[in-house]
CSV table of C-alpha atoms and ligand atoms in Angstrom, one decimal:
chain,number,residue,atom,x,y,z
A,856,UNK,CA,0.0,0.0,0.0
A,857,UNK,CA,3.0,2.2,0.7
A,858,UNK,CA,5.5,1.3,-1.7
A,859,UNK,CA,7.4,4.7,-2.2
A,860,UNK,CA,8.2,5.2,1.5
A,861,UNK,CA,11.1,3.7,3.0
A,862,UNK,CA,9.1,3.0,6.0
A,863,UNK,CA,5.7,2.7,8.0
A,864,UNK,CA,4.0,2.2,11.3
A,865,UNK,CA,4.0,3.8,14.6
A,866,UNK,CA,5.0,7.5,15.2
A,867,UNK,CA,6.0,8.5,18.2
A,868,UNK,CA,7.5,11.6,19.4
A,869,UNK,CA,10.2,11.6,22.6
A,870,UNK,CA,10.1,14.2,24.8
A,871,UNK,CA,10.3,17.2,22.2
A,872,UNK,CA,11.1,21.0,23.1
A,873,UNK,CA,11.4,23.7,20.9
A,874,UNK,CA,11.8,27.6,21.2
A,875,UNK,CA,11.5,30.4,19.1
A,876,UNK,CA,13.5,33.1,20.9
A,877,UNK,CA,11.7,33.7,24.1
A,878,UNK,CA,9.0,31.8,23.4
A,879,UNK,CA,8.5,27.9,24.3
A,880,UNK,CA,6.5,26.3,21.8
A,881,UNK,CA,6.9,22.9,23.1
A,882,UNK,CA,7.8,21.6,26.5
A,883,UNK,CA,8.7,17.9,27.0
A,884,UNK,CA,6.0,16.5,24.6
A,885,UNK,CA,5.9,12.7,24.0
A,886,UNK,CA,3.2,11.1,22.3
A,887,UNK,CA,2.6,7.9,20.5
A,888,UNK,CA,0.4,7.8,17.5
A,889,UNK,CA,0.0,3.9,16.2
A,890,UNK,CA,-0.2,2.9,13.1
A,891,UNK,CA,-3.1,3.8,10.7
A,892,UNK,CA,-5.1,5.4,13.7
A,893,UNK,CA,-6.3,8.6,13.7
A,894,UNK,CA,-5.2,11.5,16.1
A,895,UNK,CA,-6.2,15.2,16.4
A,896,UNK,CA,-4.2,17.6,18.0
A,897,UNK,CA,-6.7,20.0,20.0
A,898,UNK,CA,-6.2,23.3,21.5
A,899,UNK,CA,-6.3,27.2,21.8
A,900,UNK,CA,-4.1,29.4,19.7
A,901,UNK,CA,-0.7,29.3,19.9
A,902,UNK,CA,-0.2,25.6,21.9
A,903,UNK,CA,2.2,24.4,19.5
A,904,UNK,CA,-0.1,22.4,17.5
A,905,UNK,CA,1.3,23.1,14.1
A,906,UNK,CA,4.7,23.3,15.3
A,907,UNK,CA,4.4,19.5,16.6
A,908,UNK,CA,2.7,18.7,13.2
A,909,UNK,CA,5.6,20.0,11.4
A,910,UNK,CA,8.5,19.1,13.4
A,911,UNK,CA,6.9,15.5,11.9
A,912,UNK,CA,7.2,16.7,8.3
A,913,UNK,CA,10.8,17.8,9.3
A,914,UNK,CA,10.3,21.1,8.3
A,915,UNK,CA,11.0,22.7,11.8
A,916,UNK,CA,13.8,20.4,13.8
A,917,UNK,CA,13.0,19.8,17.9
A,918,UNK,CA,15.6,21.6,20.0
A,919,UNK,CA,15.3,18.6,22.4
A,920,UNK,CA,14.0,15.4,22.1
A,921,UNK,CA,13.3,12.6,18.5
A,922,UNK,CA,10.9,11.7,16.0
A,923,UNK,CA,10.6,7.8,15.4
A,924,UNK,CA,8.2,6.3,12.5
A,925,UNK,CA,8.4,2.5,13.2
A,926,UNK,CA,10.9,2.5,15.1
A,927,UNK,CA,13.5,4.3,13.1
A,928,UNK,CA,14.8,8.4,14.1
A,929,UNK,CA,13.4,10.1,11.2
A,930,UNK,CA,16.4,13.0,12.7
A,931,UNK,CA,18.6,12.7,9.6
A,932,UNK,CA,15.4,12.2,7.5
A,933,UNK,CA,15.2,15.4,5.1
A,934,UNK,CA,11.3,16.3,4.4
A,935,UNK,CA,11.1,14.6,1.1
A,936,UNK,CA,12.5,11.4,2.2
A,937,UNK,CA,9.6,11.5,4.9
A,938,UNK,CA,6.8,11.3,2.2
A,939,UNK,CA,4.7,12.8,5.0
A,940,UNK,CA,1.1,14.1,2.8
A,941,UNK,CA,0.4,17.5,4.1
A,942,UNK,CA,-2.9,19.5,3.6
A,943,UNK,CA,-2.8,23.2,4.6
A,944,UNK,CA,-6.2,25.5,5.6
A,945,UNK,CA,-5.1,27.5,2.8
A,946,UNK,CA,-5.6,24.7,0.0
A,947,UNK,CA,-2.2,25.3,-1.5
A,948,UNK,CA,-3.2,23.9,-4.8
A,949,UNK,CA,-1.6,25.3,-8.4
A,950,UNK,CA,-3.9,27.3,-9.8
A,951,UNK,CA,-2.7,26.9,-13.1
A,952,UNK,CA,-2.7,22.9,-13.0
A,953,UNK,CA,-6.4,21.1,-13.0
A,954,UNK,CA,-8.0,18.8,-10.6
A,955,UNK,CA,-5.8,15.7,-12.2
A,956,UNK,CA,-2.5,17.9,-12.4
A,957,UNK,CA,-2.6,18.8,-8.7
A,958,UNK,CA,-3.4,15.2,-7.3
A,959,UNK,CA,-0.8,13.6,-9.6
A,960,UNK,CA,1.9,16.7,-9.2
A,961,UNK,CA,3.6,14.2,-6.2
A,962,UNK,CA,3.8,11.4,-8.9
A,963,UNK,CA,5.0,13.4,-11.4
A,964,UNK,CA,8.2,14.5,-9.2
A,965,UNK,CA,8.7,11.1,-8.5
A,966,UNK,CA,9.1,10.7,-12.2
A,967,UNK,CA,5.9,8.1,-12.0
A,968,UNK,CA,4.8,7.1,-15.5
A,969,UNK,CA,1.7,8.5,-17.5
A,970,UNK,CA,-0.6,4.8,-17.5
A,971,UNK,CA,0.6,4.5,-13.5
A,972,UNK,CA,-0.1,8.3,-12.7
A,973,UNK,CA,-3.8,8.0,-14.9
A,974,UNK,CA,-4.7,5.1,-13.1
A,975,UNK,CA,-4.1,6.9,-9.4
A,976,UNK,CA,-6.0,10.5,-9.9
A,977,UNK,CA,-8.5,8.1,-11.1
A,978,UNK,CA,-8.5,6.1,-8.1
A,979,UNK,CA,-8.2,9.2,-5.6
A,980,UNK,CA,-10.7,11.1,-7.8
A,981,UNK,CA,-13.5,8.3,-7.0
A,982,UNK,CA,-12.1,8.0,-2.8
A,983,UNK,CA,-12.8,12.1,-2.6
A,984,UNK,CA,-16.0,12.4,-5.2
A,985,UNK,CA,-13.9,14.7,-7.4
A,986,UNK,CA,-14.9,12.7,-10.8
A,987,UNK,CA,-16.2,14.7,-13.5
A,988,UNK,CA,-14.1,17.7,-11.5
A,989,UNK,CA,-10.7,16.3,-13.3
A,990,UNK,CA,-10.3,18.7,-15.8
A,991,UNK,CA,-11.2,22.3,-14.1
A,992,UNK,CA,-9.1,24.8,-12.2
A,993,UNK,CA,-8.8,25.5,-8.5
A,994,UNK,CA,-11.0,28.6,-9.2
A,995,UNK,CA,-13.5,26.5,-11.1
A,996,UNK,CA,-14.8,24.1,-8.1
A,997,UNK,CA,-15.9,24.8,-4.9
A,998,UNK,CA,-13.8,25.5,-1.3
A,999,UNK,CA,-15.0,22.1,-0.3
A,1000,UNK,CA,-13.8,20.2,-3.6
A,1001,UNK,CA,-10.5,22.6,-3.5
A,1002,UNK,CA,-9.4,20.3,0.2
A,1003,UNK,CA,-11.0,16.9,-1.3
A,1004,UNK,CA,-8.5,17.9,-4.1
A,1005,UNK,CA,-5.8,19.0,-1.4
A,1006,UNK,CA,-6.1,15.7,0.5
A,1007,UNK,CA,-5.8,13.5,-2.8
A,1008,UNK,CA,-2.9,15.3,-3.4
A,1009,UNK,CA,-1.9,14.9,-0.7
A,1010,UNK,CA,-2.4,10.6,-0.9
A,1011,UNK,CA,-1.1,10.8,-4.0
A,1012,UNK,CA,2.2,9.2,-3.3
A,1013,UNK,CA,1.4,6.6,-0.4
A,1014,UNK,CA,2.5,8.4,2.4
A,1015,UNK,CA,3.1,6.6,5.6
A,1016,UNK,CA,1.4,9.4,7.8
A,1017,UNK,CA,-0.6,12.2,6.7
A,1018,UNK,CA,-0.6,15.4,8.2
A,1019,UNK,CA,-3.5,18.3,8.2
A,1020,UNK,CA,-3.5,21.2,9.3
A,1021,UNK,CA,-7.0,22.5,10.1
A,1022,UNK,CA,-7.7,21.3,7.1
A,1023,UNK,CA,-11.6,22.8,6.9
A,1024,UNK,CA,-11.3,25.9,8.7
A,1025,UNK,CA,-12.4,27.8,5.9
A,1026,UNK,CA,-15.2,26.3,5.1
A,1027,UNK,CA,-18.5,26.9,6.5
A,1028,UNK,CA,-20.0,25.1,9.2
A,1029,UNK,CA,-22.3,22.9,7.2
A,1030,UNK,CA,-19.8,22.2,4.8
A,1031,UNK,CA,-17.0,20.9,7.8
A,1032,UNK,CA,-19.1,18.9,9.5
A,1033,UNK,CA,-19.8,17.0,6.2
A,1034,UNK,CA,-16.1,16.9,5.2
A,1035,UNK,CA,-14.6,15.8,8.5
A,1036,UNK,CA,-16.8,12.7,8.2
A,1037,UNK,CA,-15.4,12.5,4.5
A,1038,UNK,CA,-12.0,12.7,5.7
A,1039,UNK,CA,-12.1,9.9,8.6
A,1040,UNK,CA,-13.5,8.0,5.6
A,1041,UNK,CA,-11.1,8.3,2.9
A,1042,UNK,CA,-8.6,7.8,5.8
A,1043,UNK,CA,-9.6,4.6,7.2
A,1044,UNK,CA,-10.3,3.6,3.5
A,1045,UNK,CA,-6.4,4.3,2.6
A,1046,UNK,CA,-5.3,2.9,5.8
A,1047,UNK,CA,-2.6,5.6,6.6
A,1048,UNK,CA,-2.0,7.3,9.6
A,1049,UNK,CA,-3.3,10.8,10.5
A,1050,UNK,CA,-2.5,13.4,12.4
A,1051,UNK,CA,-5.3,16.2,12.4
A,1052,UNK,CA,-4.5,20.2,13.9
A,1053,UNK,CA,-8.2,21.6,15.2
A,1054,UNK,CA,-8.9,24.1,18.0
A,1055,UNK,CA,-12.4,23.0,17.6
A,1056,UNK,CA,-13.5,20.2,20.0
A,1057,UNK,CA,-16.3,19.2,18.4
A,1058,UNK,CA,-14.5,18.6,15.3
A,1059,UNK,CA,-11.8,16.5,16.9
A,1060,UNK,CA,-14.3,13.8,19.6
A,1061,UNK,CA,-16.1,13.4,15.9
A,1062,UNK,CA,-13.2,12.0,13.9
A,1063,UNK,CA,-10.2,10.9,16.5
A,1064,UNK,CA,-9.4,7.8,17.7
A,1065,UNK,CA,-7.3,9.7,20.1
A,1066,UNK,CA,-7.0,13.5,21.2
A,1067,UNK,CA,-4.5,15.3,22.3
A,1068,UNK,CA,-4.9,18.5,24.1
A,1069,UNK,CA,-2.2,20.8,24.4
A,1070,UNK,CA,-1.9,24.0,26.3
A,1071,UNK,CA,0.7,26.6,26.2
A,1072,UNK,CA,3.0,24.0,24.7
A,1073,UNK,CA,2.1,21.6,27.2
A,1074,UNK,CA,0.4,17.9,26.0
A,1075,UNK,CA,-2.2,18.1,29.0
A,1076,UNK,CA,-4.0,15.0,28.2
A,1077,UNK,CA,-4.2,11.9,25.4
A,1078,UNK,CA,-6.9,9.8,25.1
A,1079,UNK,CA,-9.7,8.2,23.1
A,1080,UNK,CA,-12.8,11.4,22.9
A,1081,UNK,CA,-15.1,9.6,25.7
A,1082,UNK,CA,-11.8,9.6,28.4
A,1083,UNK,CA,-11.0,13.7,27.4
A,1084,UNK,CA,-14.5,14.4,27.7
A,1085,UNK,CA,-15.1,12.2,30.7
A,1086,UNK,CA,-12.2,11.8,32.7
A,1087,UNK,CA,-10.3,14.7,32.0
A,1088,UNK,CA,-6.8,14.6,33.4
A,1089,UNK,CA,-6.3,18.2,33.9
A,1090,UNK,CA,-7.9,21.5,34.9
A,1091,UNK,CA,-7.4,22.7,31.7
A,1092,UNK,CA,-8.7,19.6,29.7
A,1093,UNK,CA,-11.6,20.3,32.0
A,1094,UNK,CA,-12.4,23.9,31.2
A,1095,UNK,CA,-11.2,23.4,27.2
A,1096,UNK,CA,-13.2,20.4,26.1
A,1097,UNK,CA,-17.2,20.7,26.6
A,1098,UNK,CA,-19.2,23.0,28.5
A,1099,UNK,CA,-19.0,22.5,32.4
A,1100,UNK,CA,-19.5,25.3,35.4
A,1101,UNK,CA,-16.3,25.8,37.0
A,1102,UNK,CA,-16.8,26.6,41.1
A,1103,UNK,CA,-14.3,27.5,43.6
A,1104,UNK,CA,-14.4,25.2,46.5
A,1105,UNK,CA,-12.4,23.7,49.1
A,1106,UNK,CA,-10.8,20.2,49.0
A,1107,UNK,CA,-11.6,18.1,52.4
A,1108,UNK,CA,-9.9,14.6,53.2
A,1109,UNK,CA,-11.9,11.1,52.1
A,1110,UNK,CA,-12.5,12.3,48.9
A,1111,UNK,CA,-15.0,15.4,49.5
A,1112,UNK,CA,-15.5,19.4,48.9
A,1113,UNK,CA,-16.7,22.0,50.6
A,1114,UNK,CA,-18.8,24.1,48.3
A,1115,UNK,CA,-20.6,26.8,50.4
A,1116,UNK,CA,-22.6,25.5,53.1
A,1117,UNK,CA,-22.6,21.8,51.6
A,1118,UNK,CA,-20.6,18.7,51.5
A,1119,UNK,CA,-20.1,16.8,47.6
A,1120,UNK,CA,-18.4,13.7,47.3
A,1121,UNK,CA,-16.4,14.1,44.0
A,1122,UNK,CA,-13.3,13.0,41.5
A,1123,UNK,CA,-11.1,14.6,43.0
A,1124,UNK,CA,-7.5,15.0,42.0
A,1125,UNK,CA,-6.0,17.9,44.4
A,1126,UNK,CA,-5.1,17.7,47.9
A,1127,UNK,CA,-6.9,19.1,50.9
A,1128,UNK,CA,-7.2,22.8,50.4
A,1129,UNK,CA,-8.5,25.2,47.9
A,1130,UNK,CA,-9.6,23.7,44.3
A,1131,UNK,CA,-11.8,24.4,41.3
A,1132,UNK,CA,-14.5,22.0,40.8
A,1133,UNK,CA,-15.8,21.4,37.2
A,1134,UNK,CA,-19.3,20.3,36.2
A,1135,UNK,CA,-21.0,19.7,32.9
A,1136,UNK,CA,-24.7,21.0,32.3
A,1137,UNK,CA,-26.0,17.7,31.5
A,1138,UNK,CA,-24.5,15.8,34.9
A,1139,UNK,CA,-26.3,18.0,37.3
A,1140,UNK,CA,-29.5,16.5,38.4
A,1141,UNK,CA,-32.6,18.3,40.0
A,1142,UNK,CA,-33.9,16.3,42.6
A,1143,UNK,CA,-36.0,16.3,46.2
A,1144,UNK,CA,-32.9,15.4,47.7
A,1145,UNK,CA,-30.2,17.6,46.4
A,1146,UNK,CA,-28.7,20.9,48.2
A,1147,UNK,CA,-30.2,23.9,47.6
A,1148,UNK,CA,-30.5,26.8,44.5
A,1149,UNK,CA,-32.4,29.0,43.1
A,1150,UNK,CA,-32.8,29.2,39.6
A,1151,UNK,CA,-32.1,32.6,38.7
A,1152,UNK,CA,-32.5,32.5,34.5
A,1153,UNK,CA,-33.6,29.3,32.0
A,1154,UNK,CA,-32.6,29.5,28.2
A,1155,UNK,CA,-34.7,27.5,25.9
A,1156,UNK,CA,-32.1,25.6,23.3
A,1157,UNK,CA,-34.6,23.4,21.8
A,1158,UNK,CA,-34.4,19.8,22.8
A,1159,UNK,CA,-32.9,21.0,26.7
A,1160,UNK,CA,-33.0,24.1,28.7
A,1161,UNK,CA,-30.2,25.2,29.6
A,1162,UNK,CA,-30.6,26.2,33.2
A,1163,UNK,CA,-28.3,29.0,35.4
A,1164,UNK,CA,-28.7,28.3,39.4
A,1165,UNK,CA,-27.4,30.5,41.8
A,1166,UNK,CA,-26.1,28.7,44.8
A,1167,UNK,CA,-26.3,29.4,48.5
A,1168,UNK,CA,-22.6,31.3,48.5
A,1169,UNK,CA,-23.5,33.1,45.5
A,1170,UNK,CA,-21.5,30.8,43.0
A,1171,UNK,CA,-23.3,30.5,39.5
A,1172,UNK,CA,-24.2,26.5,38.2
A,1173,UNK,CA,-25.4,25.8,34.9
A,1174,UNK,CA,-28.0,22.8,34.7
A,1175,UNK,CA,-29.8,21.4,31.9
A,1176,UNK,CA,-32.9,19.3,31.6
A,1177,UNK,CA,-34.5,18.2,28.9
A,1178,UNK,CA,-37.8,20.2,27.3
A,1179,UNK,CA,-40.6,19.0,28.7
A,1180,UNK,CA,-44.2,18.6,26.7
A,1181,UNK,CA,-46.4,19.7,28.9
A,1182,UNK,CA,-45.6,23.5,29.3
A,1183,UNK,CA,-43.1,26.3,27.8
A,1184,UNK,CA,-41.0,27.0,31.3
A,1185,UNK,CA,-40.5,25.0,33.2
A,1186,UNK,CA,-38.4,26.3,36.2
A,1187,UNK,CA,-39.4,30.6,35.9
A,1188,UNK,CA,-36.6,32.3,37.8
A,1189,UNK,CA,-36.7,32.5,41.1
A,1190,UNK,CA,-38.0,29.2,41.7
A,1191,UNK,CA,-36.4,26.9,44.5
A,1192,UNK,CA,-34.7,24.1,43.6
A,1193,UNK,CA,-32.6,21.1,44.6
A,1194,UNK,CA,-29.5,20.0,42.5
A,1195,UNK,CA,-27.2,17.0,42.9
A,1196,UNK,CA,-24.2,15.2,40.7
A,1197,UNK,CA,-22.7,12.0,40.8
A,1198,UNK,CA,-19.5,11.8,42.2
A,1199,UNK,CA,-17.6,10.6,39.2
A,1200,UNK,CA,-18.7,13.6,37.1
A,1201,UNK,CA,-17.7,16.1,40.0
A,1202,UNK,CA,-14.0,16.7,39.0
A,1203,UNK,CA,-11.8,18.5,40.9
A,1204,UNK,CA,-8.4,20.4,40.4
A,1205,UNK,CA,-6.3,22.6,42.8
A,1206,UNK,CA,-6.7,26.1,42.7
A,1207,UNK,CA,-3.8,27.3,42.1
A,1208,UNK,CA,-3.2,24.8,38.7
A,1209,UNK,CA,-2.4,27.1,36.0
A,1210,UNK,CA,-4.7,25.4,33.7
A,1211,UNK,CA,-7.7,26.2,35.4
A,1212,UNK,CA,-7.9,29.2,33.9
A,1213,UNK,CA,-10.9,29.7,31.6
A,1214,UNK,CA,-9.7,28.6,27.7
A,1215,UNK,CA,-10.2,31.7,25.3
B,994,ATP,P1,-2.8,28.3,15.7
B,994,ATP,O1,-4.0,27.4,16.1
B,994,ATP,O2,-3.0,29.7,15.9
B,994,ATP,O3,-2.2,28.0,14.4
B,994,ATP,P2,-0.8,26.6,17.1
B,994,ATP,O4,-1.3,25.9,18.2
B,994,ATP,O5,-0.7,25.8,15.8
B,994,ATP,O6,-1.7,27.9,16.8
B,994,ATP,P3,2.0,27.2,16.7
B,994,ATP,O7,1.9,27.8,15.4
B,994,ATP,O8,2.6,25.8,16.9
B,994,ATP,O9,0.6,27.2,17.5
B,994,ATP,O10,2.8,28.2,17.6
B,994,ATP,C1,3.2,28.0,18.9
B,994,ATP,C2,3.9,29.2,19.5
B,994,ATP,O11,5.2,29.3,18.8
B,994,ATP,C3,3.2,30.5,19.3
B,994,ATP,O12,3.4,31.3,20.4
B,994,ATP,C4,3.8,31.1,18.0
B,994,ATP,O13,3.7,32.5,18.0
B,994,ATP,C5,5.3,30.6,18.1
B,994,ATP,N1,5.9,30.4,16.8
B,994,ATP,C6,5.5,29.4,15.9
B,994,ATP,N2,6.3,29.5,14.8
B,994,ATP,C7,7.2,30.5,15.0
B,994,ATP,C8,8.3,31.0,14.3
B,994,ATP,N3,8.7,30.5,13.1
B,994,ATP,N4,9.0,32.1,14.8
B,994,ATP,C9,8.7,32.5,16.0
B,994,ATP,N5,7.6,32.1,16.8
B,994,ATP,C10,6.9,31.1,16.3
C-alpha cells in the first residue's frame, strides 16, 4: 500500500522542546500515535499544534528530544524522504494545474509514469468524489472540492502518515461537518496514519481515535474522545473540552469538597485545600434530595433548557434538563430548587493549577 516510503507504522514523538527566541513552543511533549489510527491535535491558539505537526514533516527540527516512524529516528530524514502528505487550511493547490494535475503533481516529481499516474488520480478522484471535476481549475470548483483535491494530493504518493492542518477551517459550518466525516472515511479507507491540527472540540471527539490537548505548549491530556470528555486529566482539559461550570471550592480529606454551606463527594484530583470543581450541564440533576439553589435564568435551546442556578454562596451553576411537553417553562426564575451530581462527574483540580484558567 505504501510502496514509495522507505518506512511505516507507529509514530512516536520523545520528549520534544522547541523555542522560538523567548517563546516555548513545546515543552517535553511525548506522544505515541500507532499505526493507521487517527489523532487530532486539539487546543487554543498558539499551543504548539502546528509546530508539533511540522517538526513531523521535518520542516521545523526539535531543540530537544526525537521523532521515530516504526521505530527508526526520522532525525537525519530530510522532508522529502519522509513522504509525509500535508494538507494546509489554505488549500495550497496550483492554480494553473487542474484537478488531475494537482493530485498527480507528487507522482510526477517522482518521475511516475503517464498509465501509472492515470490510473491513481483516477483512483483518488472516486475515494474524494472529485470525478467529473478532473479537468477544471482551483478557481472552477468549490472550497470544499478545492481540500478533497488538497487531501488526494496529498495521498497521492502513499504516504506513511498524513498530516493536516486545520484542514476545513475555511469552510462553513455545514460544509465541515460534512467533510470531517469525509475525511475519517477516505482515511480509514487508505489505511494511513493521520495526524489532524483543530482548535475545535467538536471537530476533533467526531473524527479521532485519540485527542490530544495541548496547552501553552504543554500535551495536558491523550486519550480516546469519551476519556477527554469524561475523565479529564487536567484542569485545563476540564475547562477546554465541553461545557462545564467551573466553582471554587475547598478540598476536604476522604475524597470530598466543601462548596458553600454543603458537603459533595467528587473525582477529586488535588489535595486538601483550595480547588476548582468542574461540572457539565448535562450531569447535574434536579432532585428532592439535592442541596439547595435558586434558579435565577432558563434559556430554551430546543431539545434541553439550559438552566443557570445561583447557589447558596453566591456561585453560578449551569444545569440542563430536557424540554418537557407539557408546558413552555418550566423552572421561571426565582424558583427553588434542589441539584445534585454524581461523584464521578464532579472533578476536581487545585486552585492554584495554572490550567484552570478559563480557555479563550
Ligand atoms: P494556531 O492554532 O493559531 O495555528 P498553534 O497551536 O498551531 O496555533 P504554533 O503555530 O505551533 O501554534 O505556535 C506555537 C507558538 O510558537 C506560538 O506562540 C507562536 O507564536 C510561536 N511560533 C511558531 N512558529 C514560530 C516562528 N517561526 N517564529 C517565532 N515564533 C513562532
Amino acid at each position: 500500500m505504501r510502496p514509495s516510503s522507505p518506512f511505516g507504522g507507529e509514530l512516536a514523538f520523545e520528549r520534544i522542546a522547541k523555542r522560538f527566541g523567548s517563546t516555548a513552543a513545546l515543552h517535553d511533549v511525548s506522544l505515541t500515535v500507532p499505526d493507521g489510527s487517527f489523532c487530532t491535535l486539539l487546543g487554543p491558539s498558539g499551543c504548539g499544534k502546528t509546530t508539533l505537526l511540522r517538526i513531523a514533516a521535518g520542516f521545523v527540527d526539535p531543540d530537544a528530544g526525537r521523532v521515530t516512524l516504526g521505530g527508526r529516528d526520522l532525525a537525519d530524514t530530510p522532508p522529502s524522504r519522509r513522504n509525509m502528505g500535508f494538507v494546509f487550511q489554505s488549500y495550497a493547490l496550483f492554480p494553473t494545474k487542474t484537478v488531475a494535475e494537482n493530485i498527480a503533481f507528487p507522482l510526477s516529481v517522482r518521475g511516475a509514469g503517464r498509465a501509472a499516474m492515470a490510473a491513481r488520480v483516477a483512483e483518488l478522484c472516486a475515494l474524494a468524489g472529485l470525478e467529473g471535476l478532473e479537468g477544471r481549475y482551483p478557481h472552477e470548483v468549490s472550497g470544499g472540492q478545492q481540500q478533497r483535491v488538497a487531501l488526494a494530493r496529498a495521498l497521492a504518493a502513499d504516504p506513511p502518515v498524513l498530516l493536516l492542518d486545520e484542514p476545513l477551517a475555511a469552510l462553513d459550518a455545514r460544509i465541515r461537518q460534512r467533510l470531517r466525516a469525509e475525511v475519517r472515511r477516505i482515511v480509514d479507507e487508505i489505511g494511513v496514519t493521520a495526524i489532524y491540527v483543530t482548535h475545535d472540540q467538536e471537530e476533533a471527539i467526531a473524527v479521532a481515535d485519540q485527542i490530544v490537548v495541548m496547552d501553552r505548549g504543554v500535551l495536558r491530556q491523550a486519550g480516546r474522545p469519551e476519556e477527554i470528555y469524561l475523565e479529564p486529566a487536567h484542569a485545563f482539559v476540564a475547562s477546554f473540552v465541553g461545557a462545564s461550570s467551573r466553582l471554587a471550592c475547598e478540598v476536604l480529606d476522604a475524597g470530598q469538597i466543601r462548596l458553600g454551606p454543603d458537603v459533595l463527594a467528587g473525582t477529586i484530583k488535588a489535595p486538601p485545600g483550595p480547588g476548582h470543581a468542574f461540572l457539565r450541564p448535562e450531569d447535574v440533576v434536579l432532585d428532592a434530595g439535592g442541596r439547595g439553589a435558586v434558579v435565577e435564568r432558563a434559556a430554551f435551546l430546543g431539545p434541553v433548557w439550559r438552566l443557570t442556578l445561583r447557589l447558596g454562596d453566591g456561585q453560578a451553576l449551569e444545569a440542563e434538563i430536557a424540554t418537557p411537553r407539557w408546558q413552555a417553562t418550566p423552572l421561571p426564575p426565582g424558583t427553588p430548587v434542589a441539584w445534585s451530581v454524581p461523584p464521578a462527574r464532579l472533578h476536581v483540580f487545585a486552585a492554584d493549577d495554572a490550567g484552570a484558567e478559563r480557555a479563550p
